[in-house]
CSV table of C-alpha atoms in Angstrom, one decimal:
chain,number,residue,atom,x,y,z
N,1190,MET,CA,47.0,42.4,-24.9
N,1191,PHE,CA,48.6,43.2,-28.2
N,1192,SER,CA,51.8,45.2,-28.8
N,1193,THR,CA,53.5,47.4,-31.4
N,1194,ARG,CA,56.7,45.6,-30.6
N,1195,GLN,CA,57.8,42.4,-32.3
N,1196,GLN,CA,58.9,40.9,-29.0
N,1197,GLY,CA,61.6,38.3,-29.1
N,1198,ARG,CA,62.7,39.2,-32.6
N,1199,GLY,CA,66.1,40.8,-32.1
N,1200,ALA,CA,65.0,43.0,-29.2
N,1201,VAL,CA,63.3,45.5,-31.5
N,1202,ASN,CA,61.7,48.3,-29.5
N,1203,VAL,CA,59.4,50.7,-31.2
N,1204,THR,CA,58.9,53.7,-29.0
N,1205,THR,CA,56.0,56.1,-29.2
N,1206,ALA,CA,58.4,58.9,-30.1
N,1207,LEU,CA,59.8,56.9,-33.0
N,1208,VAL,CA,56.4,56.0,-34.3
N,1209,ALA,CA,55.2,59.5,-34.2
N,1210,ALA,CA,58.3,60.7,-36.0
N,1211,ALA,CA,58.0,58.1,-38.7
N,1212,LEU,CA,54.3,58.9,-39.2
N,1213,VAL,CA,55.1,62.6,-39.6
N,1214,ALA,CA,58.3,62.7,-41.5
N,1215,GLY,CA,60.0,59.4,-42.0
N,1216,MET,CA,58.4,58.1,-45.1
N,1217,THR,CA,59.3,58.2,-48.8
N,1218,SER,CA,56.8,60.8,-49.9
N,1219,THR,CA,54.5,62.8,-47.6
N,1220,ASN,CA,51.6,64.9,-48.7
N,1221,ALA,CA,49.1,67.0,-46.6
N,1222,PHE,CA,45.5,67.5,-47.5
N,1223,ALA,CA,43.0,69.9,-46.2
N,1224,ASP,CA,39.3,69.5,-47.0
N,1225,THR,CA,39.1,68.9,-50.8
N,1226,ARG,CA,35.4,68.1,-50.9
N,1227,THR,CA,34.7,70.9,-53.4
N,1228,ALA,CA,37.5,69.6,-55.7
N,1229,GLY,CA,36.7,66.0,-56.7
N,1230,SER,CA,34.6,64.4,-54.0
N,1231,PRO,CA,31.9,61.8,-54.5
N,1232,ALA,CA,29.4,64.2,-53.0
N,1233,ASP,CA,29.4,66.5,-56.0
N,1234,GLY,CA,29.8,63.9,-58.7
N,1235,ALA,CA,33.5,64.6,-59.3
N,1236,GLY,CA,36.4,62.3,-58.8
N,1237,ALA,CA,35.6,60.1,-61.7
N,1238,GLY,CA,38.0,57.2,-62.0
N,1239,LEU,CA,39.0,57.3,-58.4
N,1240,ARG,CA,38.4,54.5,-55.9
N,1241,TRP,CA,37.0,55.8,-52.6
N,1242,VAL,CA,37.7,54.1,-49.3
N,1243,THR,CA,36.2,55.0,-46.0
N,1244,LEU,CA,38.4,55.4,-42.9
N,1245,VAL,CA,37.3,54.6,-39.4
N,1246,THR,CA,37.2,58.3,-38.7
N,1247,GLY,CA,34.4,58.8,-41.2
N,1248,ASP,CA,36.7,60.5,-43.7
N,1249,ARG,CA,36.7,59.3,-47.3
N,1250,VAL,CA,39.8,59.1,-49.4
N,1251,GLY,CA,40.0,59.0,-53.2
N,1252,ILE,CA,42.9,57.1,-54.7
N,1253,ASP,CA,43.9,56.7,-58.3
N,1254,ALA,CA,45.1,53.6,-60.2
N,1255,ARG,CA,48.6,53.9,-58.6
N,1256,ASP,CA,47.1,54.1,-55.1
N,1257,ARG,CA,48.1,57.8,-54.8
N,1258,VAL,CA,45.8,59.9,-52.6
N,1259,VAL,CA,44.1,62.5,-54.9
N,1260,SER,CA,41.2,63.7,-52.9
N,1261,VAL,CA,39.9,63.6,-49.3
N,1262,ASP,CA,36.2,64.0,-48.5
N,1263,GLN,CA,36.3,64.8,-44.8
N,1264,GLY,CA,33.6,63.7,-42.4
N,1265,GLU,CA,31.0,66.0,-40.9
N,1266,GLY,CA,32.7,68.5,-38.6
N,1267,ARG,CA,36.2,67.4,-39.6
N,1268,ASP,CA,37.0,70.0,-42.1
N,1269,ARG,CA,39.8,71.4,-39.9
N,1270,VAL,CA,41.5,68.0,-39.4
N,1271,PRO,CA,44.4,67.7,-41.8
N,1272,VAL,CA,45.1,64.3,-43.5
N,1273,ARG,CA,48.7,63.3,-44.2
N,1274,SER,CA,49.6,60.6,-46.8
N,1275,TRP,CA,52.8,58.8,-47.6
N,1276,THR,CA,54.0,55.6,-49.3
N,1277,GLU,CA,55.9,53.0,-47.4
N,1278,ARG,CA,57.1,49.6,-48.8
N,1279,GLY,CA,54.7,49.9,-51.7
N,1280,ARG,CA,51.7,50.8,-49.6
N,1281,THR,CA,50.0,54.2,-49.3
N,1282,TYR,CA,48.7,55.5,-46.0
N,1283,ALA,CA,46.3,58.4,-45.4
N,1284,VAL,CA,46.1,59.4,-41.7
N,1285,PRO,CA,44.1,62.2,-40.2
N,1286,ALA,CA,46.0,64.2,-37.5
N,1287,ASP,CA,43.8,63.0,-34.6
N,1288,ALA,CA,44.2,59.3,-35.7
N,1289,GLN,CA,48.0,59.8,-36.1
N,1290,ARG,CA,48.4,60.5,-32.4
N,1291,LEU,CA,46.3,57.4,-31.5
N,1292,ILE,CA,48.5,55.2,-33.7
N,1293,ALA,CA,51.6,56.6,-32.0
N,1294,ALA,CA,50.0,55.9,-28.6
N,1295,GLY,CA,49.4,52.3,-29.5
N,1296,LYS,CA,45.6,52.6,-29.6
N,1297,LEU,CA,44.9,52.3,-33.3
N,1298,ASP,CA,45.9,49.8,-36.0
N,1299,ARG,CA,47.8,51.5,-38.8
N,1300,ARG,CA,46.1,49.1,-41.3
N,1301,LEU,CA,42.9,51.1,-40.8
N,1302,PHE,CA,44.6,53.8,-42.9
N,1303,ASP,CA,46.3,51.6,-45.4
N,1304,VAL,CA,44.4,52.8,-48.5
N,1305,THR,CA,46.3,50.4,-50.7
N,1306,GLY,CA,44.9,47.5,-48.7
N,1307,LEU,CA,41.5,49.0,-48.2
N,1308,GLY,CA,41.2,49.7,-51.9
N,1309,THR,CA,41.8,46.1,-53.2
N,1310,PRO,CA,38.8,44.3,-54.8
N,1311,GLU,CA,38.7,41.8,-51.9
N,1312,SER,CA,38.5,44.6,-49.3
N,1313,ARG,CA,36.0,46.6,-51.3
N,1314,ARG,CA,33.7,43.5,-51.4
N,1315,ALA,CA,34.3,42.6,-47.8
N,1316,TYR,CA,33.6,46.2,-46.6
N,1317,ARG,CA,30.8,47.0,-49.0
N,1318,ASP,CA,28.3,47.3,-46.1
N,1319,GLY,CA,30.8,49.2,-43.9
N,1320,LEU,CA,34.3,49.0,-42.6
N,1321,LYS,CA,34.9,46.1,-40.2
N,1322,VAL,CA,37.0,46.5,-37.1
N,1323,VAL,CA,37.9,44.6,-34.0
N,1324,VAL,CA,37.6,46.6,-30.7
N,1325,GLU,CA,39.6,45.2,-27.8
N,1326,TYR,CA,38.4,46.1,-24.3
N,1327,ALA,CA,40.3,46.2,-20.9
N,1328,GLY,CA,39.9,47.4,-17.4
N,1329,ARG,CA,37.0,48.3,-15.1
N,1330,SER,CA,35.4,50.5,-17.7
N,1331,ALA,CA,35.2,47.8,-20.4
N,1332,ALA,CA,31.5,47.1,-19.9
N,1333,GLY,CA,30.6,50.7,-20.5
N,1334,ALA,CA,32.9,51.0,-23.5
N,1335,ARG,CA,31.4,47.9,-25.0
N,1336,LYS,CA,27.9,49.3,-24.6
N,1337,GLY,CA,28.9,52.5,-26.3
N,1338,VAL,CA,30.6,50.7,-29.2
N,1339,ARG,CA,27.6,48.4,-29.8
N,1340,ALA,CA,25.3,51.5,-29.9
N,1341,ASP,CA,27.2,52.8,-32.9
N,1342,ALA,CA,28.2,49.6,-34.8
N,1343,LYS,CA,26.7,46.2,-35.6
N,1344,VAL,CA,28.4,43.3,-33.8
N,1345,ALA,CA,29.4,40.6,-36.2
N,1346,ARG,CA,31.2,38.4,-33.7
N,1347,THR,CA,32.2,38.4,-30.0
N,1348,LEU,CA,35.7,37.2,-29.3
N,1349,PRO,CA,35.8,36.3,-25.6
N,1350,SER,CA,39.3,34.8,-25.7
N,1351,ILE,CA,40.8,38.3,-26.5
N,1352,ASP,CA,37.9,40.3,-24.9
N,1353,ALA,CA,36.9,41.9,-28.1
N,1354,ASP,CA,34.1,42.6,-30.5
N,1355,ALA,CA,34.2,42.4,-34.3
N,1356,VAL,CA,31.9,45.1,-35.5
N,1357,THR,CA,30.8,46.7,-38.8
N,1358,VAL,CA,30.8,50.5,-39.0
N,1359,PRO,CA,27.5,51.6,-40.7
N,1360,LYS,CA,28.1,53.6,-43.9
N,1361,LYS,CA,25.3,56.0,-43.1
N,1362,ASP,CA,27.1,57.1,-39.9
N,1363,ALA,CA,30.7,56.2,-40.6
N,1364,GLY,CA,31.9,58.7,-38.0
N,1365,GLY,CA,29.7,57.5,-35.2
N,1366,LEU,CA,32.0,54.8,-34.0
N,1367,TRP,CA,34.9,57.2,-34.1
N,1368,ALA,CA,33.0,59.4,-31.7
N,1369,ALA,CA,32.2,56.4,-29.4
N,1370,LEU,CA,35.9,55.3,-29.4
N,1371,THR,CA,37.3,58.7,-28.7
N,1372,GLY,CA,34.6,60.1,-26.5
N,1373,ALA,CA,34.3,63.2,-28.6
N,1374,GLY,CA,32.0,64.8,-31.2
N,1375,SER,CA,32.5,63.8,-34.8
N,1376,GLY,CA,35.2,66.3,-35.4
N,1377,ALA,CA,38.4,67.4,-33.8
N,1378,GLY,CA,37.9,70.6,-31.9
N,1379,ALA,CA,34.3,69.8,-31.3
N,1380,GLY,CA,34.9,70.1,-27.6
N,1381,ALA,CA,34.2,67.5,-25.0
N,1382,GLY,CA,32.1,64.5,-26.0
N,1383,ALA,CA,29.6,62.6,-23.9
N,1384,GLY,CA,30.4,63.2,-20.2
N,1385,GLY,CA,33.1,65.7,-21.2
N,1386,ALA,CA,35.6,62.8,-21.7
N,1387,ARG,CA,38.0,64.3,-24.2
N,1388,THR,CA,38.2,65.8,-27.7
N,1389,ALA,CA,39.0,63.7,-30.8
N,1390,GLY,CA,42.3,65.4,-30.9
N,1391,ALA,CA,43.5,63.8,-27.6
N,1392,ALA,CA,46.0,61.0,-27.8
N,1393,GLY,CA,43.7,58.4,-26.2
N,1394,THR,CA,40.4,56.6,-26.3
N,1395,VAL,CA,37.6,56.4,-23.9
N,1396,PRO,CA,38.2,54.4,-20.7
N,1397,GLY,CA,37.7,50.7,-21.4
N,1398,ILE,CA,39.0,50.7,-25.0
N,1399,GLU,CA,42.3,49.0,-25.2
N,1400,ARG,CA,42.9,49.1,-28.9
N,1401,VAL,CA,41.1,49.2,-32.3
N,1402,TRP,CA,42.1,47.0,-35.2
N,1403,LEU,CA,41.1,46.5,-38.8
N,1404,ASP,CA,39.2,43.2,-39.2
N,1405,ALA,CA,41.5,42.4,-42.1
N,1406,VAL,CA,40.6,40.3,-45.2
N,1407,TYR,CA,42.7,37.1,-45.6
N,1408,THR,CA,42.7,35.3,-49.0
N,1409,PRO,CA,43.5,31.7,-49.8
N,1410,THR,CA,46.5,30.3,-51.7
N,1411,LEU,CA,47.6,26.7,-52.3
N,1412,ASP,CA,49.9,24.0,-50.9
N,1413,THR,CA,52.6,20.6,-51.1
N,1414,SER,CA,54.1,17.2,-51.9
N,1415,VAL,CA,54.8,14.0,-50.0
N,1416,GLY,CA,57.8,11.9,-51.1
N,1417,ARG,CA,60.3,14.7,-51.2
N,1418,ILE,CA,59.8,15.6,-47.6
N,1419,GLY,CA,60.6,12.1,-46.4
N,1420,ALA,CA,57.1,11.0,-45.5
N,1421,PRO,CA,57.4,7.3,-46.7
N,1422,LYS,CA,60.5,6.8,-44.6
N,1423,VAL,CA,58.6,8.1,-41.6
N,1424,TRP,CA,55.7,5.8,-42.3
N,1425,GLN,CA,58.1,2.8,-42.4
N,1426,SER,CA,59.1,3.7,-38.9
N,1427,GLY,CA,55.5,3.4,-37.8
N,1428,TYR,CA,54.6,7.1,-37.7
N,1429,ASP,CA,51.6,8.0,-39.9
N,1430,GLY,CA,49.9,10.7,-37.7
N,1431,LYS,CA,47.7,8.3,-35.7
N,1432,GLY,CA,46.4,10.1,-32.6
N,1433,VAL,CA,47.0,13.6,-34.1
N,1434,THR,CA,44.2,16.0,-34.9
N,1435,ILE,CA,44.8,18.6,-37.6
N,1436,ALA,CA,42.5,21.6,-37.9
N,1437,VAL,CA,42.3,22.8,-41.5
N,1438,LEU,CA,41.0,26.4,-41.3
N,1439,ASP,CA,40.2,27.1,-44.9
N,1440,SER,CA,37.4,27.0,-47.5
N,1441,GLY,CA,35.8,23.9,-46.1
N,1442,VAL,CA,36.5,20.2,-46.7
N,1443,ASP,CA,34.7,17.7,-48.9
N,1444,ASP,CA,34.1,14.9,-46.5
N,1445,THR,CA,32.4,12.8,-49.2
N,1446,HIS,CA,35.6,12.4,-51.2
N,1447,PRO,CA,36.9,8.8,-50.8
N,1448,ASP,CA,40.3,10.1,-49.6
N,1449,LEU,CA,38.7,12.0,-46.8
N,1450,ALA,CA,35.4,10.1,-46.0
N,1451,THR,CA,36.8,8.6,-42.8
N,1452,GLN,CA,39.1,11.5,-41.8
N,1453,VAL,CA,36.9,14.4,-40.8
N,1454,VAL,CA,35.8,14.2,-37.2
N,1455,GLY,CA,34.3,17.7,-36.7
N,1456,ALA,CA,33.2,20.7,-38.7
N,1457,ALA,CA,32.2,24.3,-38.0
N,1458,ASN,CA,31.2,27.2,-40.2
N,1459,PHE,CA,32.6,30.7,-39.5
N,1460,THR,CA,31.3,32.3,-42.7
N,1461,SER,CA,28.0,33.6,-44.1
N,1462,SER,CA,27.8,30.4,-46.3
N,1463,PRO,CA,24.9,28.1,-45.4
N,1464,ASP,CA,27.1,25.1,-44.6
N,1465,THR,CA,30.7,23.8,-44.4
N,1466,ARG,CA,30.8,22.5,-48.0
N,1467,ASP,CA,34.0,23.3,-50.0
N,1468,ARG,CA,32.9,25.3,-53.1
N,1469,HIS,CA,36.4,26.6,-53.7
N,1470,GLY,CA,38.5,23.4,-53.6
N,1471,HIS,CA,41.3,24.9,-51.6
N,1472,GLY,CA,40.4,23.4,-48.2
N,1473,THR,CA,39.9,19.9,-49.6
N,1474,HIS,CA,43.3,20.2,-51.3
N,1475,ILE,CA,44.9,21.1,-48.0
N,1476,ALA,CA,43.1,18.4,-46.1
N,1477,SER,CA,44.1,15.7,-48.6
N,1478,ILE,CA,47.7,16.7,-48.5
N,1479,ALA,CA,47.7,16.6,-44.7
N,1480,ALA,CA,45.7,13.4,-44.1
N,1481,GLY,CA,44.2,12.0,-47.2
N,1482,THR,CA,44.1,8.1,-47.3
N,1483,GLY,CA,44.7,7.8,-51.0
N,1484,ALA,CA,41.7,5.4,-51.2
N,1485,ARG,CA,40.7,6.6,-54.7
N,1486,SER,CA,44.2,6.1,-56.2
N,1487,GLY,CA,44.9,2.9,-54.4
N,1488,GLY,CA,47.3,4.7,-52.1
N,1489,LYS,CA,49.3,6.5,-54.8
N,1490,TYR,CA,48.2,9.9,-53.7
N,1491,GLN,CA,48.2,9.4,-50.0
N,1492,GLY,CA,48.6,12.4,-47.7
N,1493,VAL,CA,51.5,13.1,-45.4
N,1494,ALA,CA,49.8,11.8,-42.3
N,1495,PRO,CA,47.1,9.4,-43.3
N,1496,GLY,CA,46.6,8.2,-39.7
N,1497,ALA,CA,45.7,11.7,-38.5
N,1498,LYS,CA,42.1,13.1,-38.3
N,1499,ILE,CA,40.8,16.4,-39.7
N,1500,LEU,CA,38.8,19.2,-38.1
N,1501,ASN,CA,37.1,21.2,-40.9
N,1502,GLY,CA,37.0,24.9,-39.8
N,1503,LYS,CA,35.4,26.7,-42.7
N,1504,ILE,CA,36.6,30.3,-42.5
N,1505,MET,CA,36.7,31.2,-46.3
N,1506,ASP,CA,33.9,32.3,-48.5
N,1507,ASP,CA,34.2,33.7,-52.0
N,1508,ASN,CA,35.9,36.9,-50.6
N,1509,GLY,CA,38.3,35.2,-48.3
N,1510,THR,CA,38.0,35.4,-44.5
N,1511,MET,CA,37.9,38.1,-41.9
N,1512,GLU,CA,40.6,38.2,-39.3
N,1513,SER,CA,38.0,37.9,-36.5
N,1514,GLY,CA,36.6,34.7,-38.1
N,1515,ALA,CA,40.0,33.1,-38.1
N,1516,ILE,CA,40.5,34.0,-34.4
N,1517,ALA,CA,37.1,32.4,-33.5
N,1518,ALA,CA,38.0,29.3,-35.6
N,1519,VAL,CA,41.3,28.9,-33.7
N,1520,ASP,CA,39.4,28.9,-30.4
N,1521,TRP,CA,37.0,26.3,-31.7
N,1522,ALA,CA,39.8,24.1,-33.0
N,1523,VAL,CA,41.7,24.3,-29.8
N,1524,GLY,CA,38.6,23.5,-27.9
N,1525,ARG,CA,38.1,20.4,-30.0
N,1526,GLY,CA,41.6,19.1,-29.2
N,1527,ALA,CA,43.5,20.2,-32.3
N,1528,ASP,CA,47.3,19.5,-32.1
N,1529,ILE,CA,48.1,21.3,-35.3
N,1530,VAL,CA,46.3,24.2,-37.0
N,1531,SER,CA,46.9,24.6,-40.8
N,1532,MET,CA,46.6,28.2,-42.1
N,1533,SER,CA,47.1,28.5,-45.9
N,1534,PHE,CA,46.0,32.0,-46.3
N,1535,GLY,CA,47.4,35.5,-45.8
N,1536,THR,CA,47.4,39.2,-46.3
N,1537,GLY,CA,50.1,41.9,-46.3
N,1538,ASP,CA,52.1,42.2,-43.1
N,1539,SER,CA,52.6,45.4,-41.1
N,1540,PRO,CA,55.1,46.3,-38.4
N,1541,ASP,CA,52.6,45.8,-35.6
N,1542,ILE,CA,51.6,42.4,-34.2
N,1543,ASN,CA,48.0,42.1,-35.3
N,1544,PRO,CA,45.3,40.2,-33.3
N,1545,LEU,CA,45.6,37.0,-35.2
N,1546,GLU,CA,49.4,36.9,-34.9
N,1547,ALA,CA,49.1,37.7,-31.2
N,1548,HIS,CA,46.6,34.9,-30.8
N,1549,ILE,CA,48.8,32.4,-32.5
N,1550,ASN,CA,51.7,33.3,-30.3
N,1551,ARG,CA,49.6,33.1,-27.1
N,1552,VAL,CA,47.9,29.8,-28.0
N,1553,THR,CA,51.2,28.3,-28.9
N,1554,LYS,CA,52.7,29.3,-25.6
N,1555,GLU,CA,49.7,28.3,-23.4
N,1556,LYS,CA,48.4,25.2,-25.2
N,1557,GLY,CA,51.4,23.9,-27.1
N,1558,VAL,CA,49.4,23.9,-30.4
N,1559,LEU,CA,51.5,24.0,-33.6
N,1560,PHE,CA,50.4,26.5,-36.3
N,1561,THR,CA,51.7,25.8,-39.8
N,1562,VAL,CA,51.3,28.9,-41.9
N,1563,SER,CA,52.1,29.7,-45.5
N,1564,ALA,CA,54.7,32.3,-46.2
N,1565,GLY,CA,52.8,33.9,-49.0
N,1566,ASN,CA,52.8,34.1,-52.8
N,1567,GLU,CA,54.2,37.6,-53.2
N,1568,GLY,CA,57.8,36.7,-54.1
N,1569,PRO,CA,60.5,37.0,-55.3
N,1570,ASN,CA,61.2,40.4,-53.7
N,1571,ALA,CA,62.6,40.6,-50.2
N,1572,GLY,CA,60.3,41.5,-47.3
N,1573,THR,CA,57.2,39.9,-48.8
N,1574,VAL,CA,56.2,37.3,-46.1
N,1575,GLY,CA,52.6,37.9,-45.2
N,1576,SER,CA,50.5,37.8,-42.1
N,1577,PRO,CA,49.9,35.5,-40.2
N,1578,GLY,CA,53.0,33.8,-41.4
N,1579,SER,CA,54.9,36.7,-39.8
N,1580,ALA,CA,53.8,35.5,-36.3
N,1581,GLU,CA,56.8,34.6,-34.2
N,1582,ALA,CA,55.4,31.3,-33.0
N,1583,ALA,CA,54.2,30.2,-36.4
N,1584,LEU,CA,56.0,27.5,-38.4
N,1585,THR,CA,56.1,29.5,-41.6
N,1586,VAL,CA,56.6,27.6,-44.8
N,1587,GLY,CA,58.0,28.7,-48.2
N,1588,ALA,CA,57.7,26.9,-51.5
N,1589,VAL,CA,60.4,25.2,-53.7
N,1590,ASP,CA,60.1,23.6,-57.1
N,1591,ASP,CA,61.2,20.1,-58.2
N,1592,ALA,CA,64.9,21.1,-58.1
N,1593,ASP,CA,64.6,22.5,-54.6
N,1594,ARG,CA,64.9,26.0,-55.8
N,1595,ILE,CA,62.8,28.7,-54.2
N,1596,ALA,CA,59.7,29.1,-56.3
N,1597,PRO,CA,59.7,32.6,-57.9
N,1598,PHE,CA,56.3,33.4,-56.4
N,1599,SER,CA,57.2,32.3,-52.9
N,1600,SER,CA,57.4,35.1,-50.3
N,1601,VAL,CA,60.7,35.6,-48.6
N,1602,GLY,CA,61.9,37.7,-45.6
N,1603,PRO,CA,63.2,39.4,-43.7
N,1604,LEU,CA,60.2,40.8,-41.7
N,1605,HIS,CA,59.8,44.5,-40.8
N,1606,ASP,CA,62.0,44.0,-37.8
N,1607,GLY,CA,64.7,42.0,-39.6
N,1608,ALA,CA,63.6,38.6,-38.3
N,1609,ILE,CA,64.1,35.6,-40.6
N,1610,LYS,CA,61.1,34.0,-42.2
N,1611,PRO,CA,60.1,31.5,-43.6
N,1612,ASP,CA,61.2,28.9,-41.2
N,1613,VAL,CA,61.3,26.0,-43.7
N,1614,THR,CA,60.5,25.3,-47.3
N,1615,ALA,CA,58.7,22.5,-48.9
N,1616,PRO,CA,57.5,21.4,-52.4
N,1617,GLY,CA,54.9,23.9,-53.7
N,1618,VAL,CA,54.9,23.7,-57.5
N,1619,GLY,CA,52.9,21.3,-59.6
N,1620,ILE,CA,51.1,19.4,-56.8
N,1621,THR,CA,48.4,16.8,-57.4
N,1622,ARG,CA,45.5,17.3,-55.1
N,1623,ARG,CA,41.9,16.3,-54.4
N,1624,ARG,CA,39.1,18.5,-55.5
N,1625,PRO,CA,35.5,18.6,-54.3
N,1626,PRO,CA,32.7,18.0,-56.9
N,1627,ALA,CA,31.8,21.7,-56.8
N,1628,ALA,CA,35.3,22.9,-57.8
N,1629,SER,CA,35.8,23.1,-61.6
N,1630,SER,CA,39.6,23.6,-61.9
N,1631,PRO,CA,41.9,20.7,-62.8
N,1632,SER,CA,43.4,18.3,-60.2
N,1633,ARG,CA,46.9,19.5,-60.8
N,1634,SER,CA,48.1,23.0,-60.0
N,1635,ALA,CA,51.1,24.6,-61.8
N,1636,ARG,CA,51.5,27.1,-59.0
N,1637,THR,CA,50.5,26.2,-55.4
N,1638,ARG,CA,51.3,27.4,-52.0
N,1639,PRO,CA,53.9,25.6,-49.8
N,1640,ALA,CA,53.1,22.8,-47.4
N,1641,THR,CA,51.3,23.7,-44.2
N,1642,SER,CA,50.7,20.1,-43.2
N,1643,PRO,CA,52.7,18.2,-40.6
């Protein structure tokens, strides 16, 4: 279902051979590691000051404050599997040899080995109980493959629209899922696995496994203004959003606020929080920009489309959202008749099309839904547009200040394949917004994310 090609973006074609060559030799600095368990692993109390991240293979990687790989604590039976590390576009990767072949074959998400991303505070919190991955199934063997995966991992969410499971890999048996995915023992060279399927060193997964992705962490940022994008003139022409439903996939929406009390027509919770309340303030801010009535201010702070209605899809808790939760929320929103889906969150982009980006592209094509997505807050350097703003079908929005200059924090393109993003810019500095009672920060932000409202 998903591809390692950015289709439709300048006819970029990433072949298996090129991927393999890049993984082995094409990066800025490449280092190889054998088993370093006796020289600085957590098992013997060494490695003080390092951050340790667990890979889907069951190997653990120790990185220093500059994200350099210093030590590798290889999983049981994997002491002969070399691990290669390199730095690319500011991100460090650590890839075991058996996984390297699966990445090149299009079976594994390279983000599973991005130790820079896995080592962030947000990721460490999100994966404290174990690494989270999305396993996509396909073919006649899908049912058997699903059974094997569920025996070695805890299912967090089923994603029927993409025929996938979002699962958590238990820390006590981090290599167990790897064995289920590859049909081999816990280490390369361990011989044939269950049923003699294949060794872990083979460039493939068990029948029925289409691809394995990181269930990535997306974090919120902020959004927009009204007059400078021409909204009052549109209102005068009789267009105020009436008949349009906007799904705000965010931290929740305060539907008790006077500006939103009549606007929210549905809500669903895709987090571990007990309800859809907005304890962060971000989602309420986005919803008020999109469709706030301005009731509290006598119409002064009216949203862009006050005639529209809001679907409150809570996908953010204190740690952000998992990619699988965002996919499930998209399906819910589309099922409830959303015309527009607002996504003001993101994470670092990679060359591959990840599950959320692919879902945005597919739903746009099949359902005609418009996805408005923030470009990111990682500017001003080039190539900083995040995911899912990098999705081809997304209307990706950058930020400008009061003088229509690109905000210094606003992410800019090009993408990995040279495609141009963002698609448009909008006011994103010093925006007045509505806050829920639980949010303690002031009502005006000096640095906000660009508009993702219609």
